[in-house]
PDB file of C-alpha atoms in Angstrom:
ATOM      1  CA  MET E 831      55.200 132.490  79.961  1.00 77.00           C
ATOM      2  CA  ARG E 832      53.842 130.273  77.144  1.00 92.00           C
ATOM      3  CA  ARG E 833      56.014 127.351  76.648  1.00 97.00           C
ATOM      4  CA  LYS E 834      57.358 125.875  73.435  1.00 97.00           C
ATOM      5  CA  LEU E 835      59.333 122.656  73.062  1.00 97.00           C
ATOM      6  CA  LEU E 836      61.809 122.064  70.178  1.00 95.00           C
ATOM      7  CA  MET E 837      62.920 118.394  69.882  1.00 92.00           C
ATOM      8  CA  ILE E 838      66.218 117.758  67.959  1.00 89.00           C
ATOM      9  CA  GLY E 839      67.259 114.202  67.430  1.00 81.00           C
ATOM     10  CA  THR E 840      67.370 111.024  65.208  1.00 77.00           C
ATOM     11  CA  SER E 841      64.772 109.003  63.382  1.00 78.00           C
ATOM     12  CA  ASN E 842      63.154 108.113  66.667  1.00 82.00           C
ATOM     13  CA  THR E 843      62.300 111.814  66.937  1.00 82.00           C
ATOM     14  CA  ILE E 844      61.158 112.690  63.396  1.00 80.00           C
ATOM     15  CA  LYS E 845      59.591 109.515  61.942  1.00 78.00           C
ATOM     16  CA  HIS E 846      55.747 109.463  61.434  1.00 78.00           C
ATOM     17  CA  ASP E 847      55.272 107.596  64.655  1.00 83.00           C
ATOM     18  CA  GLY E 848      58.238 109.169  66.492  1.00 88.00           C
ATOM     19  CA  PHE E 849      58.602 111.256  69.566  1.00 92.00           C
ATOM     20  CA  GLY E 850      57.204 114.313  67.934  1.00 92.00           C
ATOM     21  CA  ALA E 851      54.045 112.700  66.689  1.00 93.00           C
ATOM     22  CA  VAL E 852      53.581 110.846  70.079  1.00 95.00           C
ATOM     23  CA  LEU E 853      53.851 113.921  72.106  1.00 96.00           C
ATOM     24  CA  ARG E 854      51.493 115.991  69.928  1.00 96.00           C
ATOM     25  CA  GLY E 855      48.973 113.151  70.294  1.00 96.00           C
ATOM     26  CA  MET E 856      48.948 113.700  74.080  1.00 97.00           C
ATOM     27  CA  GLU E 857      47.666 117.273  73.504  1.00 96.00           C
ATOM     28  CA  PRO E 858      50.212 118.957  75.773  1.00 97.00           C
ATOM     29  CA  PRO E 859      49.666 122.557  76.928  1.00 96.00           C
ATOM     30  CA  PHE E 860      52.648 123.760  74.830  1.00 97.00           C
ATOM     31  CA  ALA E 861      53.660 123.783  71.220  1.00 96.00           C
ATOM     32  CA  VAL E 862      55.761 120.941  69.927  1.00 95.00           C
ATOM     33  CA  GLN E 863      58.242 121.098  67.050  1.00 91.00           C
ATOM     34  CA  ALA E 864      60.550 118.101  66.077  1.00 87.00           C
ATOM     35  CA  VAL E 865      63.515 118.235  63.638  1.00 81.00           C
ATOM     36  CA  GLY E 866      66.369 115.868  63.107  1.00 72.00           C
ATOM     37  CA  LEU E 867      68.465 113.571  60.883  1.00 68.00           C
ATOM     38  CA  GLY E 868      68.617 109.735  61.260  1.00 64.00           C
ATOM     39  CA  GLY E 869      71.647 108.372  63.243  1.00 63.00           C
ATOM     40  CA  SER E 870      73.345 111.658  63.776  1.00 67.00           C
ATOM     41  CA  PRO E 871      75.586 112.095  66.820  1.00 67.00           C
ATOM     42  CA  SER E 872      76.149 115.187  68.962  1.00 73.00           C
ATOM     43  CA  ALA E 873      77.645 117.022  66.120  1.00 71.00           C
ATOM     44  CA  LEU E 874      74.064 117.291  64.825  1.00 72.00           C
ATOM     45  CA  LEU E 875      73.172 119.815  67.514  1.00 81.00           C
ATOM     46  CA  PRO E 876      75.204 122.936  66.446  1.00 85.00           C
ATOM     47  CA  TYR E 877      74.356 122.064  62.827  1.00 82.00           C
ATOM     48  CA  MET E 878      70.590 121.867  63.463  1.00 81.00           C
ATOM     49  CA  LEU E 879      70.595 124.978  65.812  1.00 84.00           C
ATOM     50  CA  SER E 880      72.410 127.026  63.209  1.00 80.00           C
ATOM     51  CA  SER E 881      69.263 126.986  61.016  1.00 75.00           C
ATOM     52  CA  ALA E 882      66.519 126.267  63.591  1.00 81.00           C
ATOM     53  CA  ASP E 883      63.857 128.915  64.503  1.00 85.00           C
ATOM     54  CA  LEU E 884      64.427 129.449  68.218  1.00 90.00           C
ATOM     55  CA  ASP E 885      61.845 132.313  68.460  1.00 91.00           C
ATOM     56  CA  GLY E 886      59.661 131.509  71.588  1.00 94.00           C
ATOM     57  CA  VAL E 887      61.481 128.121  72.432  1.00 96.00           C
ATOM     58  CA  THR E 888      61.603 127.726  76.148  1.00 97.00           C
ATOM     59  CA  HIS E 889      62.701 123.999  76.297  1.00 98.00           C
ATOM     60  CA  LEU E 890      64.907 122.034  73.961  1.00 96.00           C
ATOM     61  CA  ALA E 891      65.035 118.193  74.126  1.00 95.00           C
ATOM     62  CA  MET E 892      68.114 116.632  72.585  1.00 91.00           C
ATOM     63  CA  ASP E 893      68.318 113.016  71.419  1.00 86.00           C
ATOM     64  CA  PRO E 894      71.798 112.559  69.549  1.00 78.00           C
ATOM     65  CA  ALA E 895      72.493 108.901  68.805  1.00 68.00           C
ATOM     66  CA  ASP E 896      75.538 108.980  71.145  1.00 64.00           C
ATOM     67  CA  ASN E 897      73.437 109.503  74.296  1.00 55.00           C
ATOM     68  CA  GLY E 898      72.479 105.842  74.547  1.00 49.00           C
ATOM     69  CA  GLN E 899      73.652 104.132  71.418  1.00 48.00           C
ATOM     70  CA  ILE E 900      76.985 103.014  69.877  1.00 43.00           C
ATOM     71  CA  TRP E 901      79.527 105.755  69.138  1.00 45.00           C
ATOM     72  CA  GLN E 902      81.515 105.778  65.951  1.00 43.00           C
ATOM     73  CA  HIS E 903      84.146 107.729  67.748  1.00 42.00           C
ATOM     74  CA  GLY E 904      85.295 108.278  71.313  1.00 45.00           C
ATOM     75  CA  ASP E 905      83.464 110.486  73.852  1.00 56.00           C
ATOM     76  CA  GLY E 906      85.948 113.492  73.557  1.00 71.00           C
ATOM     77  CA  VAL E 907      84.317 115.387  70.761  1.00 79.00           C
ATOM     78  CA  SER E 908      80.664 114.199  71.579  1.00 78.00           C
ATOM     79  CA  SER E 909      80.978 115.503  75.158  1.00 81.00           C
ATOM     80  CA  LEU E 910      82.670 118.726  74.054  1.00 85.00           C
ATOM     81  CA  VAL E 911      79.816 119.591  71.661  1.00 87.00           C
ATOM     82  CA  LEU E 912      76.990 118.399  73.824  1.00 87.00           C
ATOM     83  CA  TRP E 913      77.875 120.380  76.966  1.00 90.00           C
ATOM     84  CA  HIS E 914      78.932 123.402  74.961  1.00 92.00           C
ATOM     85  CA  MET E 915      75.368 123.581  73.534  1.00 91.00           C
ATOM     86  CA  VAL E 916      73.878 122.914  77.007  1.00 93.00           C
ATOM     87  CA  ASP E 917      75.684 125.841  78.500  1.00 93.00           C
ATOM     88  CA  TRP E 918      74.656 128.228  75.540  1.00 94.00           C
ATOM     89  CA  LEU E 919      70.980 127.211  75.683  1.00 95.00           C
ATOM     90  CA  ARG E 920      70.942 127.804  79.463  1.00 95.00           C
ATOM     91  CA  ALA E 921      72.628 131.146  79.187  1.00 94.00           C
ATOM     92  CA  ARG E 922      69.832 132.110  76.680  1.00 94.00           C
ATOM     93  CA  GLY E 923      67.166 131.014  79.203  1.00 96.00           C
ATOM     94  CA  ILE E 924      66.230 127.746  77.348  1.00 97.00           C
ATOM     95  CA  VAL E 925      65.912 124.555  79.490  1.00 97.00           C
ATOM     96  CA  PRO E 926      68.010 121.790  77.913  1.00 96.00           C
ATOM     97  CA  ILE E 927      66.693 118.263  78.343  1.00 96.00           C
ATOM     98  CA  LEU E 928      68.595 115.002  77.425  1.00 93.00           C
ATOM     99  CA  LEU E 929      66.671 112.068  76.005  1.00 92.00           C
ATOM    100  CA  ILE E 930      68.408 108.754  76.244  1.00 89.00           C
ATOM    101  CA  THR E 931      66.928 106.371  73.726  1.00 87.00           C
ATOM    102  CA  PRO E 932      67.615 102.660  74.214  1.00 85.00           C
ATOM    103  CA  GLN E 933      68.895 100.251  71.573  1.00 76.00           C
ATOM    104  CA  THR E 934      69.109  96.519  71.411  1.00 71.00           C
ATOM    105  CA  PRO E 935      71.113  94.417  71.969  1.00 62.00           C
ATOM    106  CA  ILE E 936      72.174  96.413  75.101  1.00 62.00           C
ATOM    107  CA  GLN E 937      75.894  96.464  74.707  1.00 63.00           C
ATOM    108  CA  ASP E 938      78.454  97.402  77.079  1.00 66.00           C
ATOM    109  CA  ILE E 939      79.507 100.449  74.995  1.00 64.00           C
ATOM    110  CA  ALA E 940      75.876 101.775  74.926  1.00 70.00           C
ATOM    111  CA  GLN E 941      75.711 101.436  78.750  1.00 76.00           C
ATOM    112  CA  ALA E 942      79.046 103.281  79.017  1.00 74.00           C
ATOM    113  CA  ALA E 943      77.575 106.093  76.838  1.00 73.00           C
ATOM    114  CA  ARG E 944      74.559 106.224  79.078  1.00 81.00           C
ATOM    115  CA  ALA E 945      76.452 106.242  82.289  1.00 84.00           C
ATOM    116  CA  ALA E 946      78.739 109.095  81.040  1.00 80.00           C
ATOM    117  CA  ARG E 947      75.746 111.192  80.076  1.00 83.00           C
ATOM    118  CA  LEU E 948      73.840 110.631  83.234  1.00 90.00           C
ATOM    119  CA  ALA E 949      76.709 111.449  85.460  1.00 90.00           C
ATOM    120  CA  GLU E 950      77.496 114.697  83.634  1.00 90.00           C
ATOM    121  CA  ALA E 951      73.860 115.759  83.452  1.00 92.00           C
ATOM    122  CA  ARG E 952      73.374 115.037  87.195  1.00 93.00           C
ATOM    123  CA  ALA E 953      76.455 117.167  87.936  1.00 94.00           C
ATOM    124  CA  ARG E 954      75.089 120.059  85.792  1.00 93.00           C
ATOM    125  CA  GLY E 955      71.537 119.675  86.915  1.00 94.00           C
ATOM    126  CA  VAL E 956      70.222 118.963  83.419  1.00 96.00           C
ATOM    127  CA  PRO E 957      66.923 117.151  83.296  1.00 97.00           C
ATOM    128  CA  VAL E 958      67.144 113.630  81.821  1.00 96.00           C
ATOM    129  CA  VAL E 959      64.348 111.421  80.225  1.00 96.00           C
ATOM    130  CA  ASP E 960      66.094 107.875  80.317  1.00 94.00           C
ATOM    131  CA  GLY E 961      64.273 105.123  78.395  1.00 92.00           C
ATOM    132  CA  TYR E 962      66.466 102.493  79.983  1.00 91.00           C
ATOM    133  CA  GLN E 963      65.530 103.746  83.618  1.00 94.00           C
ATOM    134  CA  LEU E 964      61.758 103.703  82.745  1.00 96.00           C
ATOM    135  CA  VAL E 965      62.176 100.081  81.693  1.00 93.00           C
ATOM    136  CA  GLU E 966      64.199  99.173  84.894  1.00 93.00           C
ATOM    137  CA  ASP E 967      61.553 100.877  87.055  1.00 96.00           C
ATOM    138  CA  GLY E 968      58.662  98.822  85.447  1.00 96.00           C
ATOM    139  CA  VAL E 969      57.044 101.862  83.908  1.00 96.00           C
ATOM    140  CA  CYS E 970      56.943 100.122  80.445  1.00 95.00           C
ATOM    141  CA  PRO E 971      58.304  97.082  78.698  1.00 94.00           C
ATOM    142  CA  PHE E 972      61.434  97.172  76.666  1.00 91.00           C
ATOM    143  CA  ASP E 973      59.375  97.659  73.593  1.00 91.00           C
ATOM    144  CA  MET E 974      61.483  97.960  70.353  1.00 88.00           C
ATOM    145  CA  GLN E 975      60.420  97.885  66.731  1.00 87.00           C
ATOM    146  CA  ASP E 976      63.963  96.857  65.585  1.00 83.00           C
ATOM    147  CA  THR E 977      67.443  97.286  66.959  1.00 77.00           C
ATOM    148  CA  MET E 978      67.361 101.096  67.037  1.00 78.00           C
ATOM    149  CA  HIS E 979      63.547 102.297  66.821  1.00 84.00           C
ATOM    150  CA  LEU E 980      61.415 102.252  69.813  1.00 90.00           C
ATOM    151  CA  GLY E 981      57.877 100.659  70.041  1.00 92.00           C
ATOM    152  CA  PRO E 982      54.843 102.620  71.032  1.00 94.00           C
ATOM    153  CA  ALA E 983      54.951 101.570  74.705  1.00 96.00           C
ATOM    154  CA  LEU E 984      58.418 102.772  75.380  1.00 95.00           C
ATOM    155  CA  SER E 985      58.166 105.837  73.141  1.00 95.00           C
ATOM    156  CA  GLY E 986      54.972 106.812  74.806  1.00 96.00           C
ATOM    157  CA  ALA E 987      56.454 106.342  78.311  1.00 97.00           C
ATOM    158  CA  MET E 988      59.427 108.584  77.420  1.00 97.00           C
ATOM    159  CA  MET E 989      57.014 111.296  76.024  1.00 97.00           C
ATOM    160  CA  GLU E 990      54.847 111.206  79.167  1.00 97.00           C
ATOM    161  CA  ARG E 991      57.960 111.880  81.274  1.00 98.00           C
ATOM    162  CA  LEU E 992      59.094 114.603  78.788  1.00 98.00           C
ATOM    163  CA  LEU E 993      55.657 116.272  79.054  1.00 98.00           C
ATOM    164  CA  SER E 994      56.067 116.347  82.810  1.00 98.00           C
ATOM    165  CA  VAL E 995      59.537 117.957  82.658  1.00 98.00           C
ATOM    166  CA  VAL E 996      58.396 120.678  80.266  1.00 98.00           C
ATOM    167  CA  THR E 997      55.356 121.372  82.407  1.00 97.00           C
ATOM    168  CA  ASN E 998      57.293 121.489  85.717  1.00 97.00           C
ATOM    169  CA  VAL E 999      60.671 122.919  84.989  1.00 97.00           C
ATOM    170  CA  ALA E1000      60.348 126.656  84.372  1.00 96.00           C
ATOM    171  CA  PRO E1001      62.617 128.438  81.860  1.00 96.00           C
ATOM    172  CA  GLY E1002      65.074 131.049  82.820  1.00 93.00           C
ATOM    173  CA  PRO E1003      64.702 134.775  81.808  1.00 93.00           C
ATOM    174  CA  PHE E1004      65.374 135.226  78.068  1.00 91.00           C
ATOM    175  CA  VAL E1005      68.729 136.584  77.032  1.00 92.00           C
ATOM    176  CA  GLN E1006      69.541 137.570  73.495  1.00 89.00           C
ATOM    177  CA  LEU E1007      72.850 135.837  72.765  1.00 88.00           C
ATOM    178  CA  PRO E1008      74.866 135.403  69.527  1.00 88.00           C
ATOM    179  CA  PRO E1009      75.294 131.865  68.512  1.00 89.00           C
ATOM    180  CA  SER E1010      78.285 130.092  69.802  1.00 93.00           C
ATOM    181  CA  PHE E1011      78.220 127.676  66.852  1.00 92.00           C
ATOM    182  CA  ALA E1012      78.100 127.808  63.083  1.00 91.00           C
ATOM    183  CA  ALA E1013      77.671 125.649  59.976  1.00 90.00           C
ATOM    184  CA  PRO E1014      79.850 127.392  57.275  1.00 93.00           C
ATOM    185  CA  ARG E1015      79.579 126.154  53.746  1.00 91.00           C
ATOM    186  CA  PHE E1016      82.533 124.709  51.893  1.00 92.00           C
ATOM    187  CA  GLU E1017      83.654 126.435  48.647  1.00 91.00           C
ATOM    188  CA  ALA E1018      85.811 124.948  45.901  1.00 91.00           C
ATOM    189  CA  GLU E1019      86.844 126.832  42.849  1.00 88.00           C
ATOM    190  CA  GLY E1020      85.259 125.354  39.729  1.00 87.00           C
ATOM    191  CA  ALA E1021      83.486 122.508  41.612  1.00 89.00           C
ATOM    192  CA  GLU E1022      80.065 121.301  40.534  1.00 90.00           C
ATOM    193  CA  MET E1023      77.192 122.482  42.777  1.00 91.00           C
ATOM    194  CA  ILE E1024      74.345 119.982  43.543  1.00 87.00           C
ATOM    195  CA  GLU E1025      71.044 120.637  45.027  1.00 85.00           C
ATOM    196  CA  ARG E1026      69.150 117.988  47.022  1.00 75.00           C
ATOM    197  CA  GLN E1027      65.850 118.218  48.932  1.00 70.00           C
ATOM    198  CA  SER E1028      66.036 116.625  52.418  1.00 63.00           C
ATOM    199  CA  SER E1029      63.600 116.413  55.220  1.00 58.00           C
ATOM    200  CA  LEU E1030      65.125 119.663  56.389  1.00 59.00           C
ATOM    201  CA  ARG E1031      65.222 121.982  53.452  1.00 65.00           C
ATOM    202  CA  LEU E1032      66.659 122.324  50.013  1.00 73.00           C
ATOM    203  CA  GLN E1033      70.424 121.917  50.473  1.00 77.00           C
ATOM    204  CA  ARG E1034      73.309 122.843  48.313  1.00 84.00           C
ATOM    205  CA  TYR E1035      76.345 120.727  48.037  1.00 87.00           C
ATOM    206  CA  THR E1036      79.879 121.059  46.596  1.00 91.00           C
ATOM    207  CA  LEU E1037      80.911 117.966  44.606  1.00 90.00           C
ATOM    208  CA  LEU E1038      84.564 117.506  45.505  1.00 91.00           C
ATOM    209  CA  ARG E1039      86.610 115.242  43.385  1.00 90.00           C
ATOM    210  CA  PRO E1040      90.196 113.900  43.762  1.00 88.00           C
ATOM    211  CA  GLY E1041      92.757 116.698  43.537  1.00 85.00           C
ATOM    212  CA  GLU E1042      90.317 119.361  44.458  1.00 91.00           C
ATOM    213  CA  VAL E1043      90.296 121.309  47.664  1.00 93.00           C
ATOM    214  CA  ALA E1044      87.338 122.743  49.509  1.00 95.00           C
ATOM    215  CA  ARG E1045      87.731 125.694  51.933  1.00 96.00           C
ATOM    216  CA  PHE E1046      85.843 127.675  54.484  1.00 96.00           C
ATOM    217  CA  SER E1047      86.880 130.406  57.056  1.00 96.00           C
ATOM    218  CA  LEU E1048      85.287 131.359  60.378  1.00 96.00           C
ATOM    219  CA  PRO E1049      84.891 134.977  61.616  1.00 93.00           C
ATOM    220  CA  ALA E1050      87.014 134.051  64.658  1.00 93.00           C
ATOM    221  CA  ARG E1051      89.109 131.222  66.038  1.00 94.00           C
ATOM    222  CA  GLY E1052      86.807 128.204  66.520  1.00 95.00           C
ATOM    223  CA  VAL E1053      86.868 124.390  66.626  1.00 94.00           C
ATOM    224  CA  MET E1054      85.718 122.188  63.746  1.00 93.00           C
ATOM    225  CA  VAL E1055      83.820 119.166  65.197  1.00 90.00           C
ATOM    226  CA  GLY E1056      81.883 117.640  62.291  1.00 86.00           C
ATOM    227  CA  LEU E1057      80.931 117.534  58.633  1.00 86.00           C
ATOM    228  CA  SER E1058      77.584 117.582  56.744  1.00 83.00           C
ATOM    229  CA  PHE E1059      77.864 115.462  53.592  1.00 83.00           C
ATOM    230  CA  ASN E1060      76.349 112.949  51.165  1.00 78.00           C
ATOM    231  CA  MET E1061      77.853 109.764  49.865  1.00 72.00           C
ATOM    232  CA  LEU E1062      77.341 106.141  49.399  1.00 64.00           C
ATOM    233  CA  GLY E1063      79.454 103.101  49.476  1.00 63.00           C
ATOM    234  CA  ASP E1064      82.702 102.202  51.335  1.00 72.00           C
ATOM    235  CA  PRO E1065      84.303 104.564  54.003  1.00 78.00           C
ATOM    236  CA  ILE E1066      86.352 107.264  52.535  1.00 83.00           C
ATOM    237  CA  ARG E1067      89.360 109.294  53.883  1.00 88.00           C
ATOM    238  CA  VAL E1068      89.661 113.079  53.777  1.00 90.00           C
ATOM    239  CA  ARG E1069      92.447 115.252  54.957  1.00 93.00           C
ATOM    240  CA  VAL E1070      91.285 118.290  56.888  1.00 94.00           C
ATOM    241  CA  THR E1071      93.849 121.064  57.519  1.00 96.00           C
ATOM    242  CA  SER E1072      93.511 124.310  59.488  1.00 96.00           C
ATOM    243  CA  ASP E1073      96.026 127.046  60.169  1.00 96.00           C
ATOM    244  CA  GLU E1074      96.729 125.301  63.467  1.00 96.00           C
ATOM    245  CA  ALA E1075      96.356 121.579  62.980  1.00 94.00           C
ATOM    246  CA  GLU E1076      95.827 118.705  60.498  1.00 94.00           C
ATOM    247  CA  ARG E1077      93.977 115.411  60.576  1.00 91.00           C
ATOM    248  CA  VAL E1078      93.167 112.602  58.114  1.00 91.00           C
ATOM    249  CA  GLU E1079      89.473 111.577  58.928  1.00 87.00           C
ATOM    250  CA  ARG E1080      87.735 108.260  57.895  1.00 82.00           C
ATOM    251  CA  LEU E1081      84.155 109.140  56.978  1.00 80.00           C
ATOM    252  CA  HIS E1082      81.501 106.419  57.095  1.00 70.00           C
ATOM    253  CA  ARG E1083      79.212 106.224  54.126  1.00 62.00           C
ATOM    254  CA  ILE E1084      75.492 105.241  53.993  1.00 57.00           C
ATOM    255  CA  PRO E1085      75.414 101.509  53.168  1.00 53.00           C
ATOM    256  CA  PRO E1086      73.026  99.700  50.935  1.00 48.00           C
ATOM    257  CA  GLN E1087      70.256  97.683  52.421  1.00 46.00           C
ATOM    258  CA  GLN E1088      70.684  93.953  53.311  1.00 48.00           C
ATOM    259  CA  ASP E1089      68.776  92.964  50.123  1.00 47.00           C
ATOM    260  CA  GLY E1090      71.169  95.067  47.911  1.00 45.00           C
ATOM    261  CA  ARG E1091      68.827  97.985  47.356  1.00 44.00           C
ATOM    262  CA  VAL E1092      70.432 101.411  47.626  1.00 41.00           C
ATOM    263  CA  LEU E1093      68.173 103.934  49.114  1.00 43.00           C
ATOM    264  CA  GLU E1094      68.088 107.669  47.967  1.00 44.00           C
ATOM    265  CA  ILE E1095      71.234 109.433  49.076  1.00 45.00           C
ATOM    266  CA  ILE E1096      70.548 110.588  52.608  1.00 50.00           C
ATOM    267  CA  HIS E1097      71.983 113.666  54.180  1.00 55.00           C
ATOM    268  CA  LYS E1098      74.475 112.801  56.910  1.00 67.00           C
ATOM    269  CA  VAL E1099      76.161 114.660  59.814  1.00 68.00           C
ATOM    270  CA  ASP E1100      79.313 112.985  61.157  1.00 71.00           C
ATOM    271  CA  GLN E1101      81.432 114.100  64.001  1.00 73.00           C
ATOM    272  CA  LEU E1102      85.136 114.204  63.760  1.00 78.00           C
ATOM    273  CA  GLY E1103      87.235 111.839  65.799  1.00 73.00           C
ATOM    274  CA  VAL E1104      89.244 114.798  67.204  1.00 78.00           C
ATOM    275  CA  ALA E1105      88.150 118.458  67.279  1.00 87.00           C
ATOM    276  CA  LEU E1106      90.277 120.611  65.115  1.00 92.00           C
ATOM    277  CA  PRO E1107      91.060 124.245  66.175  1.00 95.00           C
ATOM    278  CA  GLY E1108      91.657 127.169  63.862  1.00 96.00           C
ATOM    279  CA  ARG E1109      90.090 129.831  61.730  1.00 96.00           C
ATOM    280  CA  HIS E1110      90.831 128.856  58.102  1.00 97.00           C
ATOM    281  CA  PHE E1111      90.178 125.341  56.887  1.00 97.00           C
ATOM    282  CA  ALA E1112      90.781 123.191  53.853  1.00 96.00           C
ATOM    283  CA  LEU E1113      89.581 119.620  52.984  1.00 95.00           C
ATOM    284  CA  ARG E1114      91.177 117.403  50.395  1.00 93.00           C
ATOM    285  CA  MET E1115      90.298 113.864  49.296  1.00 88.00           C
ATOM    286  CA  GLU E1116      92.828 111.142  50.310  1.00 89.00           C
ATOM    287  CA  ASP E1117      91.128 108.380  48.239  1.00 86.00           C
ATOM    288  CA  GLU E1118      90.262 108.341  44.456  1.00 86.00           C
ATOM    289  CA  ASP E1119      86.619 109.167  44.977  1.00 84.00           C
ATOM    290  CA  SER E1120      84.247 111.982  45.311  1.00 86.00           C
ATOM    291  CA  ILE E1121      82.061 113.414  48.112  1.00 87.00           C
ATOM    292  CA  GLU E1122      79.218 115.987  48.242  1.00 86.00           C
ATOM    293  CA  LEU E1123      80.069 118.458  50.907  1.00 89.00           C
ATOM    294  CA  GLU E1124      77.540 120.874  52.392  1.00 86.00           C
ATOM    295  CA  ALA E1125      78.917 122.419  55.515  1.00 89.00           C
ATOM    296  CA  ALA E1126      81.434 122.119  58.311  1.00 91.00           C
ATOM    297  CA  VAL E1127      80.070 121.956  61.963  1.00 90.00           C
ATOM    298  CA  CYS E1128      81.892 124.443  64.352  1.00 93.00           C
ATOM    299  CA  ILE E1129      81.686 125.791  67.793  1.00 94.00           C
ATOM    300  CA  PHE E1130      83.302 128.866  69.305  1.00 93.00           C
ATOM    301  CA  PRO E1131      85.059 129.138  72.605  1.00 80.00           C
ATOM    302  CA  ARG E1132      83.818 131.962  74.772  1.00 66.00           C
ATOM    303  CA  GLN E1133      86.746 134.186  74.166  1.00 46.00           C
ATOM    304  CA  ALA E1134      86.473 133.757  70.432  1.00 40.00           C
ATOM    305  CA  GLN E1135      82.833 134.786  70.581  1.00 41.00           C
ATOM    306  CA  GLN E1136      83.826 138.044  72.364  1.00 42.00           C
ATOM    307  CA  ALA E1137      86.595 138.736  69.860  1.00 37.00           C
ATOM    308  CA  ALA E1138      84.147 138.313  67.017  1.00 37.00           C
TER     309      ALA E1138
END
């Protein structure tokens, strides 16, 4: 079977000298596609896969920021989403691979994230490319461009190890499975619609202002785990309500640069602090502010998939 690798990750994956470019430069005996969004946690995975072309993909390398970097939230939602996606990929016949990308300074919380990922991956038999381990083994120096982005030596060592995994770990038999995840759009009556071009595609956003309510429904009972949105400035609070639960979530905005410049508005995926179950959902602003909403990020338990 001809192999094809899809890489989903952060800026270390998609930037001009990132993982995708480095691996292609090694002329591997398989096709390489790299997609991602800077700084996104595990909630990125179902969002990206909901629109990714999986035709012919035999291996999928995942590099969410919470594999080896600081979490904005606890590990509950992060692990729930990550291992849900791993199970779905394996059932389809795709080999899931975890990339653990170092950061500096090496903080205790980052090492806790790494240890948790490694232990679970080992228990599940999931291949891992661990940048920290490559440094500890003397394969390459701790080569960083800045606090989050890898230098060429460390990036190259990780891609050499990934090339070996894709070459030597055979995919399973292909099975056509319905997605166990979705990224439904928010709708708000009378709200302004905004279009923005991102590195992914042309995206449509609902501009939600104070007093307005945005809604979406799922075809079956699921779990909301994240939000796709645009905004700049201070953190903002939103109230998310389902037919089963309610939560006030504090969303982190994209900050201006240290010299005061504000970059173009960047598409962002943020995972919720607590997964919210239900079928019908509503979102309302808690602060006197506005937000550009694109979609929710949801996963479906196995029984809900069967009911749908």
